[in-house]
Structure formats: C-alpha cells, structure tokens
Amino acid sequence: MPVTGRTGLAGFTDLALESGYVFEEMHIAYETFGTLNAERTNAVLIEHALTGDAHVTSGVAEPATAEHPSSFAPGWWEEVIGPGRPIDTDEFFVVCANALGGCNGSTGPTTIHADGLPYGSRFPALTVRDLVTAELALTDRLGIESWHAVIGGSMGGARALEFALLAPERVRKATVLAAPAYSDADQIAWAHTQIQAIALDPDYCGGDYAALGRFPAAGLGLARQIAHLTYRNDVELNHRFANAHQFPRPAGAPDTYYSIQSYLDHQARKLVHRFDAESYRVLTAALRDHDVRRGRHSDLAEALAGARSEFQVIGISTDRLYPPAQVAELAAALPGTVTHHTIESWAGHDGFLTEGQKVGRLVRGFLEG
Amino acid sequence: MPVTGRTGLAGFTDLALESGYVFEEMHIAYETFGTLNAERTNAVLIEHALTGDAHVTSGVAEPATAEHPSSFAPGWWEEVIGPGRPIDTDEFFVVCANALGGCNGSTGPTTIHADGLPYGSRFPALTVRDLVTAELALTDRLGIESWHAVIGGSMGGARALEFALLAPERVRKATVLAAPAYSDADQIAWAHTQIQAIALDPDYCGGDYAALGRFPAAGLGLARQIAHLTYRNDVELNHRFANAHQFPRPAGAPDTYYSIQSYLDHQARKLVHRFDAESYRVLTAALRDHDVRRGRHSDLAEALAGARSEFQVIGISTDRLYPPAQVAELAAALPGTVTHHTIESWAGHDGFLTEGQKVGRLVRGFLEG
C-alpha cells in the first residue's frame, strides 16, 4: 500500500467567530490522503463527528511530530476511505481537519493561551459555522478553490451542510449523513443533560481543571454514556445485552453489574482516555445550537435556498438521535438536485460509522454521478 | 363531595427481603378512599410509579398528622379515581401504599435508624418483590383476603404484576400499564446513567448526605431530567418546544437558554423539592432489576404460568422507556384471560398518567367485565 497520508498544522490569525470573538492566533490540524491533481478538482473534505479527529483512514501521517505521530493505525472511516475504497484515495485528494475547539491538534480549550495557561473556561463558545469558517481558511491555505465534495456524518453532516451554505460556490457535491437542518428540542435536551453531567463533576472546576491538574473523568464518562445511548437503538442493545450479568464481575464492581453497564462503563473509559471534557462541552453546545435558519430565514426552504451544491442526504432507519424523519425534512427542503436515502440498519445513529459498506456504496455512487 | 380519604401508617416487624436482609421494624404509609364492603370483596390496590406516593386522589386524609396533613389536594391519578370516576370510590375501597424505600411516609433511606441517624447508605437494596412483600403484609393488616383488582403503571405496573405472581389467589384482576415483564438492556442502561448522576454530586456523600445536612440536588435533578426524557416522546417535545429560546431569560441562566432546557430544569427542581435522592436511587435500582423470570423459569411464559388473575395489559404507542412491543411481549406470555390494549398517544411513557380519560375507560371496562 502506498504511503499517501500526511499531517499538517495550519496557523491563522484574526479568525472572527459568529459571536464577534476574534482568535488572534489559532491552528487547525489536518491530514491528507492521496494527491491533489493539477487542475485541483479532485479534493474531497471529510467532516468528522463530535469526538472524531483528522485521522479518517490509515496511511503514514508525515512528517511525524510529537503531536502527530506517524500512524498506520486504522482511521475512524477506514472502510469508506482509502486506495480502491468507495472514497478512493487513488482518485481523490482527501482532507480531514480536526474541528476548531477539538483536542486533537486544533486550537481548543486545552491549548495554551498567550498567558501560559490553558484556555479552559476562557475558551469562547463556538457554532457549527465557526468550525466551517476555520475550515474555509484551511481551504484557502491548501489552494483549493472548490471541493469536489464535502462529506460528513452527525456533527460532520451539520458541518458539511453549513459549508455548502457559507460557501455555495466552493462545494460541488455535499453528503449530509445522519444530520438534520437544525437541532430540535429533543436533541437540545440530550445535550443539556450531558453538559450538566460534566459540570457536576467536582473535578470540572468551572472548566479550568487543566490548569489545576485535574480532570472530570466521571462527568465526561457519564456524558458519553448518555450520548452513547442516543447513538444506539434499544432493539439492538436489548438483543446484544438483554439483562445478562457481567461475568466474571470486575473487581470493584457493585454486586449487581449487568453486561450493558459494563459496556457503557467501557465506552466511558475509552472516551475519557482520548478526549478532553471541555472540548466535548464546547462542541456539544455548538451542535446543540446548530440551525441553518439562524440569521437566514425562518422558513427552512428559504434558509437553504442559497445552496448551489448537489446534495446527497442519508438517514439511518433506527437513528434515535436524529430520526430519519428529521433527515428527510432536510432533504425535502434543499434546493436543486437532492438524492435522499434511508439506510436500513439496527445500529441507530452510529450506523453512519458502523454501516461503512452501505454508506460507502451510496457515497461512491454519488461521487461518480 | 363526601370525605372518603383516610391515611394510615402500619408498622411491621421482621420483614425479610429477597436478599435475606430483615427489617426488624418498618412502616408502610397508605391512604384509603371509599368503604370496604361487608364481604370485603370490593378492595382495589393502586400501585404507584417510581416517584409516586399514596395520595392517589383527593379527599381529606385523616387523621391528620405532621407527616400526613389532611389534604383535599388533587392526587396523582385524580382523573381515574374518585366518586363517579372510572375507579369509583363510591363502589370500590381503594388503597394506595407508599412503596417501601420511598420517602412519603414508608420506611426508606431517610428514616431514622435505631441509632438515631438516617439509614442513608445503610438502607438495603430492594427488589420489586420486596415492595410487594411489604404490601402483602399490609393486605393482611387490612383484613383483605383478596383484592378485586391490583392496578399500576410503570413501576406500579411491575408491582401489580409481581403481586399477581407472589400471591396468585389474592388478586382477581390485575392491570399492568406501561410496564414490561422484565427490564431489558436499554432500561438498565438508562437507570445506570441516573444512578451515576446522583453519585457524581459531591453532596451525595456516598448516600449519607442526610446525616451530614447535605442534599445532592444537582445530581438528583440531572437523574430526573434523563428519566424525564425517557418518559416523553421526541415528537411531542419537538412540537412543544422546538429550538425556541426561553423568554424572558431567567436570572442566572446561561446566554443560550432554550425553552426545553427551562422545562427540564423546572422538572428537576420540582422533583428535588419533593423527593429524596437515595429513595430515588434505591427504587431505580429495584426497577432496573425487575424480572419476573428471576428464580422462577428462564422461559417467560413458564415464569408467568403460576398467575391466576385475569389480566389487562396496556401499552402506550409512543413509549420510549417501555416500548409497546415489550408490553405486548408480556401480554402474549401471560396465562389465562388477558386483554391487551395499546393506547394511541404522543405523550410517551407519561401517557399512563396524562391520558387519564383513555386509561380510565379501559380500566373501568376491565373492572366491570
């Protein structure tokens, strides 16, 4: 397999957010796979989800740095992206950037501020449009006039959609996967519980735990468990775990310890080891506030009328975070050429990741069409 | 309206739990409405849900005590129970007992132990069968050989079902509303998140907050919000609240404060003012562990085969805590005469409370049949 992966870190100055806050200096970490053609027409931007990162597929990331070790490790969309795969890195120049506010190389709450301490609670509130604004700056930096496609699922779908609205002429095709036009009450509610879980942890320290050498692991873990339950479907969980007890019972576990508890505790531990709590809070709030209508038009179709891309909109049949009806509402309101699919899967929202073959086939067809 | 409500407090000794733990002394608080007939054949036991209490309908509660003030206040099932209402207190002698482990008169974690301090963390783990065991003791005390009906929704439905299994000859009719034969993985998972939310609060103090003059209000409030989201349906929440901002914004609220957040915060405050955190944890764990198969038979129909009651099983079409398919599974597995309904409602699980008219019509028909 040819080594096609590269990492990059792009620095920007005076990046203004929707709120008016200005980052005097900020960085976006990204990875690229494949080669940009001479006409610069084969670039595809992949937008990751809430706790995703730029490592979308394997391939050595080079040049290696302490922050960005070379990695043949599988990426989070390994099935979908790579040489000969649906999004073919032999054909496309694939770029994936760590979201602004994240904790995998881009400027976020754990970044050291000019005063030598982490941003922590001083990190500004972000919107999905702010994340896209940063990615537009990266687009310029990479010398890409127009993306052949911008593709993302979940928060990545919201970013893809906003990208197509903020820069209509710079996105030929956009795939919005398992994401709606706006967060509705139910999604805002689940975000509310997660943000409270993090803040409830005595180690949260109002967001300034990093400067104090603390970390709200239990709070972030609980937030993740709540989120994870919205990412999966009850039918699948009941089938996989039923009310079986975990055996053998781990040391320190309570007397009654079910397999589903063990599974959720495992999900919590995994996230806590790889993700920052304040990044989670900031990005959860950004997604909670996602609404393409804001500042455009209260009518959804009118708000979307400025888009010029060809759209592919994909829902998951059992998604209980973004139910297919809400995804269908977006598809129906988009202008121009819109292809709408609902993937039959029992994986719930996480189907955008776990149903890589089905997603890959659909996206491949869309890119070729 | 005639004054038909009375409160009672029954003391018992040496009540043994499934775990082997023995309460040397414990109390069950209850209310009664209507008059027991000479043949003692018109008694109906109402089983309340997780945070319910014995005050199922209005009517003066007498004799008044500090713990049980006389009350014309509406009860939690006011539409369904009362003179001339579906469960007619002119006809039936209605009894409702506060669950063991609760915080509304019955022995629970806030009860003062023999050593002069609240039970707190020393309060034993309970099962739904333990709650019914206590209610069987109360049944004896009231001189009721056999209940004409035992009726309950949610945790009350689980109690009604277990009552019909623990004492088959003492329940002529049983209505199980919005409750399953066992908690499945998804329900265990939601309980897991709620129990963690309470324990995460620094004021929880391992369950011994009461002795320390503290109370984990934020943790209990978050647990309630998670629960409340499982009690309602997303379609209803989205319709009622959308992504509207709360206006006017309350003092102290964050810059972005949605109506759904305000609604959930209100739900949390309401519960925190009326319910104990450790009672919530103990009863949540009991319901999490609900399984009629435990110690009986791994096959559901076999586990239920000992029941002798006539059953009415009612699901709610949009219930995302106990989906109608799970309620239907119970109905299909019960022996003898079983009537199964699914109430069409958008209220979700809470429909067992908010759809009083529909529930009342069905229960009335069942009691008359």
XYZ file of C-alpha atoms in Angstrom:
738
model
C 0.000 0.000 0.000
C 1.498 3.368 -0.970
C 2.114 5.791 1.807
C -0.299 8.581 0.993
C -1.072 10.099 4.367
C 0.320 13.413 5.524
C -0.427 15.571 8.519
C -0.392 19.301 8.606
C -0.874 22.086 11.085
C -2.044 25.389 9.653
C -1.851 28.582 11.691
C -4.188 31.526 11.211
C -4.549 34.958 12.706
C -7.577 37.115 13.408
C -10.206 34.480 12.874
C -13.549 36.026 13.821
C -16.387 33.941 15.240
C -20.118 34.474 14.831
C -20.193 35.893 18.362
C -17.666 38.585 17.482
C -14.873 36.891 19.417
C -11.598 37.006 17.487
C -8.865 34.378 17.760
C -5.707 36.405 17.355
C -3.984 33.127 16.650
C -5.345 29.627 16.113
C -4.344 26.382 14.488
C -6.112 23.687 12.541
C -4.609 20.204 12.448
C -5.423 18.120 9.407
C -4.475 15.036 7.486
C -4.461 14.485 3.745
C -4.555 11.284 1.717
C -3.857 10.952 -1.990
C -2.675 13.631 -4.389
C -4.241 16.879 -5.466
C -4.432 16.855 -9.255
C -3.017 19.646 -11.382
C -6.464 21.158 -12.019
C -7.148 20.998 -8.256
C -10.549 19.469 -8.955
C -10.297 16.198 -7.033
C -10.294 17.437 -3.442
C -12.755 15.920 -1.016
C -13.239 17.280 2.503
C -14.339 14.842 5.166
C -16.007 16.353 8.210
C -15.716 14.353 11.415
C -18.310 13.933 14.145
C -18.309 15.281 17.710
C -15.431 13.248 19.114
C -13.787 12.430 15.806
C -10.440 13.631 14.558
C -8.468 14.163 11.361
C -7.265 10.553 11.192
C -10.003 9.367 8.895
C -8.090 6.441 7.454
C -4.719 4.721 7.747
C -1.539 5.651 5.933
C 1.565 7.076 7.453
C 0.999 10.532 8.731
C 4.100 12.518 7.933
C 6.076 14.449 8.833
C 5.841 12.870 12.243
C 5.870 15.163 15.256
C 5.293 14.584 18.919
C 1.734 15.755 18.491
C 1.182 13.860 15.253
C 2.988 10.558 15.319
C 3.198 8.671 12.071
C 0.406 6.224 12.067
C -0.666 3.208 10.113
C -3.477 2.843 12.657
C -6.916 2.441 11.145
C -8.873 5.678 10.867
C -12.435 6.216 12.002
C -13.801 5.747 8.461
C -11.352 3.102 7.321
C -13.985 1.104 5.401
C -15.075 4.119 3.384
C -11.815 5.897 2.560
C -8.556 4.585 1.117
C -6.991 3.188 -2.035
C -9.644 1.341 -4.031
C -12.287 2.048 -1.403
C -15.534 3.968 -2.005
C -13.860 7.334 -1.468
C -10.788 6.297 -3.401
C -7.559 7.981 -2.365
C -6.035 6.839 -5.667
C -8.537 9.163 -7.310
C -9.328 11.836 -4.733
C -7.252 14.116 -2.585
C -8.957 13.562 0.765
C -8.603 16.125 3.541
C -9.895 15.863 7.085
C -9.398 18.628 9.632
C -9.747 18.407 13.374
C -12.578 20.731 14.347
C -11.821 24.053 15.944
C -12.462 23.541 19.665
C -11.336 19.934 19.448
C -8.466 18.278 21.277
C -6.585 16.505 18.511
C -4.255 19.183 17.296
C -6.534 22.100 16.505
C -6.917 25.025 18.868
C -9.238 24.087 21.695
C -9.812 24.559 25.424
C -6.653 22.648 26.364
C -4.492 24.815 24.088
C -2.088 27.016 25.998
C -3.206 30.615 25.853
C -0.788 33.524 25.472
C -0.586 33.801 29.276
C 0.894 30.312 29.541
C -2.216 28.637 30.972
C -4.754 26.541 29.072
C -7.791 28.401 27.754
C -10.099 26.338 29.959
C -13.222 28.302 30.809
C -11.936 31.241 28.747
C -12.395 29.322 25.523
C -15.167 31.025 23.551
C -18.496 29.457 22.682
C -18.464 28.112 19.137
C -21.066 27.488 16.472
C -21.006 24.959 13.670
C -20.494 27.938 11.344
C -17.374 28.893 13.287
C -15.968 25.425 12.691
C -16.673 25.862 8.991
C -15.144 29.332 8.974
C -11.906 27.792 10.203
C -12.160 25.090 7.523
C -12.696 27.762 4.873
C -9.462 29.381 5.988
C -7.781 25.980 5.616
C -9.371 25.588 2.180
C -7.701 28.826 1.097
C -4.419 27.775 2.619
C -4.472 24.498 0.701
C -5.131 26.420 -2.507
C -8.385 24.637 -3.128
C -10.833 26.829 -4.996
C -13.658 24.356 -4.862
C -14.158 20.983 -3.181
C -15.356 18.207 -5.388
C -17.275 17.055 -2.348
C -17.727 17.831 1.329
C -18.901 14.783 3.235
C -19.755 14.222 6.865
C -21.910 12.359 9.336
C -23.559 13.553 12.537
C -21.784 16.791 13.584
C -19.772 16.265 10.394
C -23.032 16.299 8.448
C -24.007 19.573 10.071
C -20.587 20.960 9.114
C -20.937 19.734 5.510
C -24.337 21.376 5.270
C -23.133 24.669 6.715
C -20.103 24.578 4.430
C -22.425 24.357 1.425
C -24.386 27.326 2.753
C -21.464 29.534 3.789
C -19.526 28.943 0.558
C -22.035 27.703 -2.020
C -19.655 28.105 -4.957
C -16.893 26.127 -3.300
C -18.766 22.827 -2.845
C -19.797 20.878 -5.940
C -21.291 17.967 -4.024
C -22.260 17.630 -0.388
C -23.187 14.483 1.520
C -25.071 15.050 4.758
C -25.294 11.840 6.702
C -27.410 11.320 9.843
C -27.690 15.046 10.497
C -30.588 17.494 10.441
C -31.048 21.079 9.311
C -31.302 22.161 12.941
C -31.192 20.682 16.422
C -34.706 20.223 17.701
C -35.939 20.157 21.312
C -35.101 16.506 21.903
C -31.500 16.932 20.748
C -31.094 20.138 22.742
C -32.423 18.259 25.754
C -29.919 15.412 25.477
C -27.107 17.946 25.081
C -28.369 19.733 28.186
C -28.093 16.570 30.292
C -24.574 15.888 29.019
C -23.308 19.373 29.714
C -24.713 19.170 33.233
C -23.025 15.809 33.787
C -19.627 17.314 33.018
C -20.234 20.407 35.143
C -21.460 18.267 38.075
C -18.094 16.576 38.423
C -16.188 18.265 41.274
C -13.043 17.960 39.141
C -14.571 20.169 36.442
C -13.626 23.330 38.353
C -15.778 25.532 36.167
C -13.856 24.412 33.096
C -10.408 25.263 34.474
C -9.444 21.759 35.569
C -6.459 21.560 33.203
C -4.670 24.481 34.839
C -5.289 22.797 38.195
C -4.033 19.383 37.115
C -7.459 17.798 37.441
C -9.851 16.127 35.002
C -13.615 15.476 35.288
C -13.411 11.867 34.143
C -16.604 10.703 35.819
C -18.620 13.616 34.459
C -17.287 13.246 30.923
C -17.831 9.495 31.152
C -21.434 9.952 32.184
C -21.980 12.476 29.386
C -20.591 9.945 26.946
C -22.854 7.202 28.262
C -25.936 9.366 27.830
C -24.761 10.261 24.320
C -23.943 6.669 23.512
C -27.470 5.585 24.415
C -28.783 8.127 21.917
C -26.281 6.791 19.355
C -27.577 3.221 19.593
C -31.045 1.767 19.230
C -32.876 -0.025 22.054
C -33.707 -3.057 19.902
C -30.018 -3.642 19.210
C -28.948 -3.081 22.820
C -31.648 -5.414 24.119
C -30.630 -8.086 21.632
C -26.925 -7.803 22.421
C -27.031 -7.425 26.198
C -30.533 -8.297 27.443
C -30.378 -8.233 31.246
C -27.409 -10.559 31.473
C -24.992 -10.014 34.317
C -21.374 -9.315 33.533
C -19.290 -12.416 34.204
C -16.786 -12.500 35.691
C -17.697 -9.467 37.731
C -14.806 -6.978 37.609
C -13.042 -6.101 40.843
C -14.742 -3.162 42.486
C -17.971 -3.532 40.558
C -21.225 -3.355 42.511
C -22.985 -6.601 43.483
C -25.411 -6.213 40.632
C -23.432 -5.455 37.489
C -25.024 -6.022 34.121
C -23.294 -6.528 30.810
C -24.869 -3.335 29.498
C -23.401 -1.434 32.451
C -20.014 -2.924 31.754
C -20.371 -1.974 28.096
C -21.308 1.620 28.931
C -18.544 1.927 31.515
C -16.150 0.719 28.845
C -17.432 3.337 26.408
C -16.917 5.983 29.074
C -13.359 4.888 29.861
C -12.436 4.782 26.173
C -13.583 8.349 25.607
C -12.065 9.728 28.793
C -8.679 8.418 27.690
C -8.826 10.074 24.315
C -10.920 13.212 24.618
C -10.999 16.432 26.561
C -14.020 17.290 28.685
C -14.155 20.973 27.797
C -13.770 20.218 24.076
C -16.693 17.833 24.496
C -18.739 20.531 26.200
C -17.877 23.264 23.689
C -18.592 21.073 20.655
C -21.771 19.617 22.206
C -23.014 23.173 22.700
C -22.085 24.065 19.113
C -24.076 21.114 17.769
C -26.930 21.891 20.165
C -27.113 25.356 18.612
C -26.953 24.099 15.025
C -29.686 25.742 12.957
C -29.272 26.632 9.308
C -32.205 29.055 9.683
C -30.408 31.316 12.176
C -29.818 34.701 10.584
C -31.006 33.459 7.173
C -34.734 32.811 7.101
C -37.278 31.282 9.464
C -38.598 29.136 6.622
C -36.317 26.171 6.159
C -36.501 26.044 2.359
C -35.791 29.771 2.183
C -32.879 29.392 4.577
C -31.410 26.704 2.335
C -32.188 28.478 -0.946
C -28.677 29.883 -1.313
C -27.085 26.460 -1.629
C -25.658 25.583 -5.037
C -24.251 22.119 -4.393
C -25.636 18.820 -5.496
C -26.816 17.151 -2.293
C -26.925 13.631 -1.002
C -28.841 13.238 2.265
C -28.738 9.935 4.124
C -30.647 8.933 7.249
C -30.445 5.765 9.328
C -33.734 3.924 9.862
C -33.276 3.354 13.608
C -31.497 6.598 14.491
C -32.983 7.837 17.761
C -30.733 10.887 17.979
C -31.599 12.279 14.542
C -34.667 10.283 13.496
C -34.970 9.658 9.746
C -37.999 11.953 9.541
C -35.837 14.885 10.586
C -33.200 13.977 7.998
C -35.959 13.649 5.407
C -37.178 17.126 6.328
C -33.774 18.496 5.378
C -33.722 16.551 2.108
C -37.169 17.855 1.151
C -36.225 21.484 1.855
C -32.901 21.588 -0.017
C -32.814 23.271 -3.424
C -31.584 21.767 -6.685
C -30.602 18.161 -7.165
C -31.072 16.171 -3.965
C -30.730 12.436 -3.534
C -32.243 11.084 -0.342
C -31.631 7.622 1.127
C -32.536 5.948 4.379
C -30.154 3.134 5.275
C -31.900 0.171 6.859
C -29.851 -0.715 9.899
C -30.467 -1.569 13.512
C -27.307 0.250 14.604
C -29.103 3.533 15.278
C -27.258 6.806 14.800
C -23.901 5.018 14.948
C -24.890 3.353 11.682
C -23.144 6.246 9.890
C -19.916 4.686 11.173
C -20.722 1.001 11.536
C -22.545 0.579 8.218
C -19.450 1.527 6.263
C -20.242 -0.746 3.325
C -23.746 0.609 2.822
C -22.608 4.193 3.311
C -19.638 3.614 1.033
C -21.775 2.286 -1.815
C -24.104 5.273 -1.631
C -21.325 7.854 -1.404
C -19.385 6.163 -4.228
C -22.423 6.347 -6.474
C -22.892 9.994 -5.591
C -19.264 10.914 -6.304
C -19.392 9.128 -9.648
C -22.800 10.506 -10.656
C -68.190 15.573 47.809
C -68.124 13.181 50.731
C -64.944 12.971 52.699
C -63.731 9.459 51.988
C -59.967 9.681 52.279
C -58.064 8.325 55.233
C -54.373 7.901 55.859
C -52.793 5.089 57.763
C -49.379 4.054 58.925
C -48.899 0.349 59.507
C -45.899 -0.962 61.439
C -44.408 -4.390 60.841
C -41.620 -6.382 62.402
C -39.211 -8.905 60.939
C -39.924 -8.236 57.289
C -37.476 -10.311 55.261
C -36.229 -9.179 51.857
C -35.250 -11.331 48.869
C -31.603 -10.646 49.753
C -32.038 -12.097 53.233
C -31.895 -8.695 54.902
C -34.518 -8.412 57.655
C -36.173 -5.162 58.703
C -36.670 -5.609 62.416
C -39.129 -2.773 62.204
C -40.606 -0.963 59.231
C -43.645 1.103 58.324
C -45.876 1.429 55.322
C -47.840 4.636 54.849
C -51.055 4.351 52.908
C -54.274 6.110 52.047
C -57.728 4.636 51.555
C -60.736 6.005 49.734
C -64.300 4.664 49.911
C -65.634 1.921 52.157
C -64.752 -1.744 52.371
C -67.980 -3.713 51.964
C -69.123 -6.343 54.457
C -67.972 -9.199 52.232
C -64.561 -7.475 51.778
C -64.790 -8.064 48.051
C -64.532 -4.506 46.718
C -60.941 -3.643 47.571
C -58.698 -2.250 44.822
C -54.973 -1.724 45.327
C -53.348 1.034 43.311
C -49.595 0.737 42.827
C -47.758 3.998 42.268
C -44.790 4.641 39.985
C -41.178 5.421 40.905
C -41.679 8.862 42.435
C -45.364 8.485 43.240
C -46.946 8.310 46.654
C -50.083 7.096 48.421
C -52.080 10.233 47.622
C -53.699 8.860 44.524
C -56.713 11.145 44.582
C -58.181 13.996 46.623
C -60.332 13.720 49.725
C -59.376 14.661 53.212
C -56.646 12.431 54.536
C -57.463 11.805 58.174
C -56.444 11.611 60.896
C -54.072 14.422 60.108
C -50.515 14.114 61.370
C -47.426 16.153 60.753
C -46.299 13.581 58.227
C -49.748 13.212 56.663
C -51.536 16.514 56.630
C -55.184 16.424 55.723
C -55.390 17.112 52.076
C -58.005 17.978 49.513
C -55.122 18.364 47.075
C -55.542 16.505 43.797
C -53.863 13.118 43.732
C -51.587 11.829 41.007
C -54.410 9.829 39.372
C -57.226 12.255 40.071
C -58.901 11.706 36.682
C -59.078 7.963 37.140
C -60.033 7.535 40.805
C -62.793 9.152 42.850
C -66.544 9.250 43.300
C -68.239 8.568 39.966
C -64.874 8.262 38.206
C -63.617 5.167 36.353
C -62.281 3.572 39.535
C -65.319 4.649 41.511
C -64.705 5.226 45.220
C -68.499 5.042 45.743
C -68.181 1.428 44.669
C -64.635 0.372 45.476
C -62.459 0.579 48.560
C -59.301 1.989 47.028
C -55.964 1.573 48.793
C -52.638 3.055 47.768
C -49.469 2.442 49.757
C -46.215 4.348 49.582
C -43.560 1.932 48.374
C -41.059 0.545 50.828
C -37.895 2.537 50.230
C -39.906 5.637 49.367
C -39.867 8.987 51.098
C -43.531 9.724 51.669
C -44.208 8.010 54.969
C -42.993 4.478 54.403
C -39.645 3.285 55.706
C -36.898 4.491 53.420
C -33.324 5.772 53.385
C -34.247 8.993 55.205
C -35.970 7.079 58.007
C -34.155 7.375 61.314
C -32.464 4.114 62.177
C -32.354 2.692 65.711
C -29.047 4.515 66.250
C -30.677 7.882 65.787
C -29.206 8.611 62.351
C -30.905 8.199 58.972
C -30.346 4.878 57.224
C -28.577 6.610 54.354
C -26.106 4.267 52.708
C -27.071 1.527 55.164
C -30.500 1.158 53.595
C -30.639 -2.263 51.935
C -31.016 -2.882 48.222
C -34.638 -3.638 47.345
C -36.388 -5.578 44.616
C -39.861 -5.067 43.222
C -40.782 -8.285 45.016
C -39.673 -6.750 48.313
C -42.029 -3.834 47.730
C -44.845 -6.330 47.116
C -43.898 -8.362 50.193
C -44.439 -5.239 52.265
C -47.769 -4.658 50.541
C -48.821 -8.237 51.257
C -48.173 -7.566 54.926
C -50.377 -4.503 54.619
C -53.036 -6.589 52.855
C -53.150 -8.911 55.860
C -53.252 -5.990 58.261
C -56.235 -4.507 56.430
C -58.022 -7.852 56.631
C -58.287 -8.151 52.873
C -58.270 -11.768 51.779
C -58.303 -10.964 48.089
C -58.059 -7.771 46.058
C -60.754 -7.263 43.475
C -58.014 -5.649 41.438
C -54.394 -4.562 41.674
C -53.654 -1.764 39.232
C -50.500 0.132 38.444
C -48.481 1.945 35.793
C -44.721 1.960 35.184
C -43.033 0.754 38.404
C -46.596 0.371 39.695
C -47.296 -1.973 36.799
C -44.243 -4.032 37.706
C -45.540 -4.173 41.299
C -49.043 -5.204 40.140
C -47.540 -7.969 38.026
C -45.316 -9.251 40.826
C -48.241 -9.091 43.237
C -50.228 -11.386 40.932
C -47.263 -13.779 40.848
C -46.355 -13.725 44.541
C -49.965 -14.124 45.711
C -51.943 -15.530 42.772
C -55.056 -16.334 44.810
C -55.260 -12.862 46.295
C -55.639 -10.889 43.054
C -58.782 -11.393 40.970
C -57.873 -8.830 38.329
C -54.583 -7.135 37.557
C -53.946 -4.159 35.291
C -50.359 -3.731 34.148
C -49.913 -0.385 32.457
C -46.786 0.725 30.582
C -44.619 -1.895 32.254
C -42.788 -4.960 30.987
C -42.148 -8.454 32.352
C -38.507 -7.515 32.911
C -36.144 -4.612 32.476
C -34.154 -5.055 29.306
C -30.715 -3.686 28.432
C -31.944 -0.259 27.352
C -33.856 0.311 30.594
C -30.956 -0.954 32.679
C -28.726 1.451 30.778
C -30.877 4.498 31.462
C -31.053 3.526 35.143
C -27.257 3.233 35.157
C -26.840 6.797 33.927
C -29.273 8.118 36.533
C -27.635 6.347 39.441
C -24.262 7.711 38.339
C -25.687 11.230 38.117
C -26.758 11.095 41.765
C -23.479 9.567 42.940
C -21.481 12.167 40.980
C -22.887 15.022 43.050
C -20.317 15.949 45.731
C -23.226 16.404 48.140
C -24.192 12.744 47.777
C -21.540 11.691 50.304
C -21.865 8.021 49.436
C -25.549 8.106 50.339
C -25.052 9.584 53.814
C -25.863 13.191 52.923
C -28.865 13.362 55.244
C -26.811 12.715 58.367
C -24.438 15.449 57.186
C -27.147 18.000 56.471
C -26.475 17.957 52.740
C -28.536 17.008 49.685
C -27.383 16.099 46.131
C -29.913 18.342 44.428
C -27.976 18.756 41.182
C -27.353 15.024 40.843
C -30.942 14.069 41.571
C -32.123 16.812 39.240
C -29.942 15.504 36.426
C -31.152 11.949 37.055
C -34.710 13.203 36.818
C -34.003 15.030 33.558
C -32.562 11.898 31.979
C -35.565 9.929 33.222
C -37.976 12.587 32.056
C -36.587 12.426 28.538
C -37.292 8.683 28.532
C -40.807 9.438 29.845
C -41.655 11.719 26.929
C -41.507 11.240 23.194
C -39.279 13.261 20.877
C -42.121 14.141 18.509
C -44.077 15.730 21.354
C -41.059 17.571 22.771
C -40.080 18.899 19.346
C -43.621 20.094 18.708
C -43.961 21.790 22.095
C -40.523 23.367 22.423
C -38.733 23.228 19.054
C -35.494 25.182 19.456
C -37.158 28.276 20.848
C -35.219 30.294 23.379
C -36.704 30.848 26.803
C -38.037 34.396 27.069
C -37.565 36.235 29.295
C -34.291 34.609 30.153
C -34.242 33.815 33.897
C -31.647 35.495 36.065
C -28.508 33.408 36.204
C -29.343 31.384 33.094
C -26.598 30.937 30.512
C -26.547 33.166 27.434
C -28.111 30.436 25.347
C -31.103 29.089 27.225
C -33.726 27.144 25.354
C -37.325 26.555 26.389
C -36.667 22.829 26.570
C -33.785 23.476 28.981
C -36.019 25.645 31.106
C -38.666 22.922 31.046
C -36.189 20.242 32.109
C -34.679 22.443 34.799
C -38.210 23.007 36.083
C -38.829 19.242 36.155
C -35.610 18.800 38.104
C -36.471 21.491 40.647
C -39.956 20.080 41.167
C -38.641 16.613 41.944
C -35.792 17.811 44.144
C -38.306 19.642 46.317
C -40.489 16.608 46.824
C -38.313 13.513 46.633
C -35.306 12.027 48.339
C -32.202 11.214 46.294
C -31.420 7.912 48.000
C -35.042 6.767 47.700
C -34.766 7.588 44.016
C -31.574 5.565 43.724
C -32.885 2.572 45.680
C -36.166 2.403 43.772
C -34.464 2.989 40.413
C -32.200 0.026 41.167
C -35.206 -2.091 42.183
C -36.961 -1.334 38.910
C -33.723 -1.874 36.987
C -33.580 -5.378 38.497
C -37.237 -6.155 37.754
C -37.518 -9.582 36.123
C -40.418 -11.956 36.703
C -38.213 -14.800 35.444
C -35.683 -14.500 38.278
C -35.860 -17.657 40.394
C -38.926 -18.911 38.526
C -38.129 -20.004 34.992
C -35.955 -18.691 32.189
C -38.880 -19.039 29.766
C -41.188 -16.071 30.200
C -44.450 -17.975 29.746
C -43.277 -20.605 32.239
C -42.253 -17.907 34.686
C -45.738 -16.391 34.448
C -47.610 -19.721 34.471
C -48.424 -19.546 38.172
C -50.573 -16.445 37.818
C -54.320 -16.934 38.381
C -55.591 -13.386 37.875
C -57.487 -12.013 34.935
C -55.034 -9.607 33.281
C -55.324 -6.318 31.477
C -52.094 -5.163 29.837
C -51.876 -1.667 28.368
C -49.019 -0.107 26.417
C -48.582 3.428 25.115
C -47.880 3.740 21.386
C -45.021 6.259 21.733
C -43.477 4.967 24.972
C -39.704 5.091 24.519
C -38.953 3.792 28.007
C -41.069 0.645 27.746
C -41.862 0.383 24.036
C -45.254 -1.164 23.215
C -43.577 -4.260 21.752
C -42.134 -5.065 25.166
C -45.524 -4.617 26.822
C -47.059 -6.806 24.112
C -44.474 -9.492 24.885
C -45.758 -9.596 28.444
C -49.389 -9.762 27.305
C -48.624 -12.645 24.951
C -46.823 -14.640 27.627
C -49.394 -14.302 30.427
C -51.675 -17.284 31.129
C -55.475 -17.277 31.234
C -57.664 -14.377 30.229
C -55.589 -11.444 29.008
C -56.832 -8.251 27.443
C -54.197 -6.225 25.638
C -54.530 -2.619 24.514
C -52.143 -0.065 23.103
C -53.248 3.490 23.775
C -52.569 5.825 20.888
C -50.927 8.871 22.382
C -47.997 11.111 21.650
C -47.259 11.570 25.367
C -44.800 8.679 25.514
C -44.412 6.708 28.725
C -46.044 9.513 30.727
C -49.237 8.716 28.839
C -50.123 6.335 31.663
C -50.640 9.490 33.747
C -51.597 12.133 31.212
C -54.061 10.028 29.211
C -56.322 9.613 32.247
C -59.528 9.510 30.223
C -58.336 6.788 27.860
C -56.789 4.782 30.690
C -59.881 5.287 32.821
C -62.231 3.982 30.125
C -60.149 0.853 29.651
C -59.759 0.157 33.368
C -63.465 0.817 34.004
C -64.399 -1.716 31.351
C -61.998 -4.226 32.830
C -63.337 -3.799 36.379
C -66.933 -4.190 35.160
C -66.215 -7.137 32.886
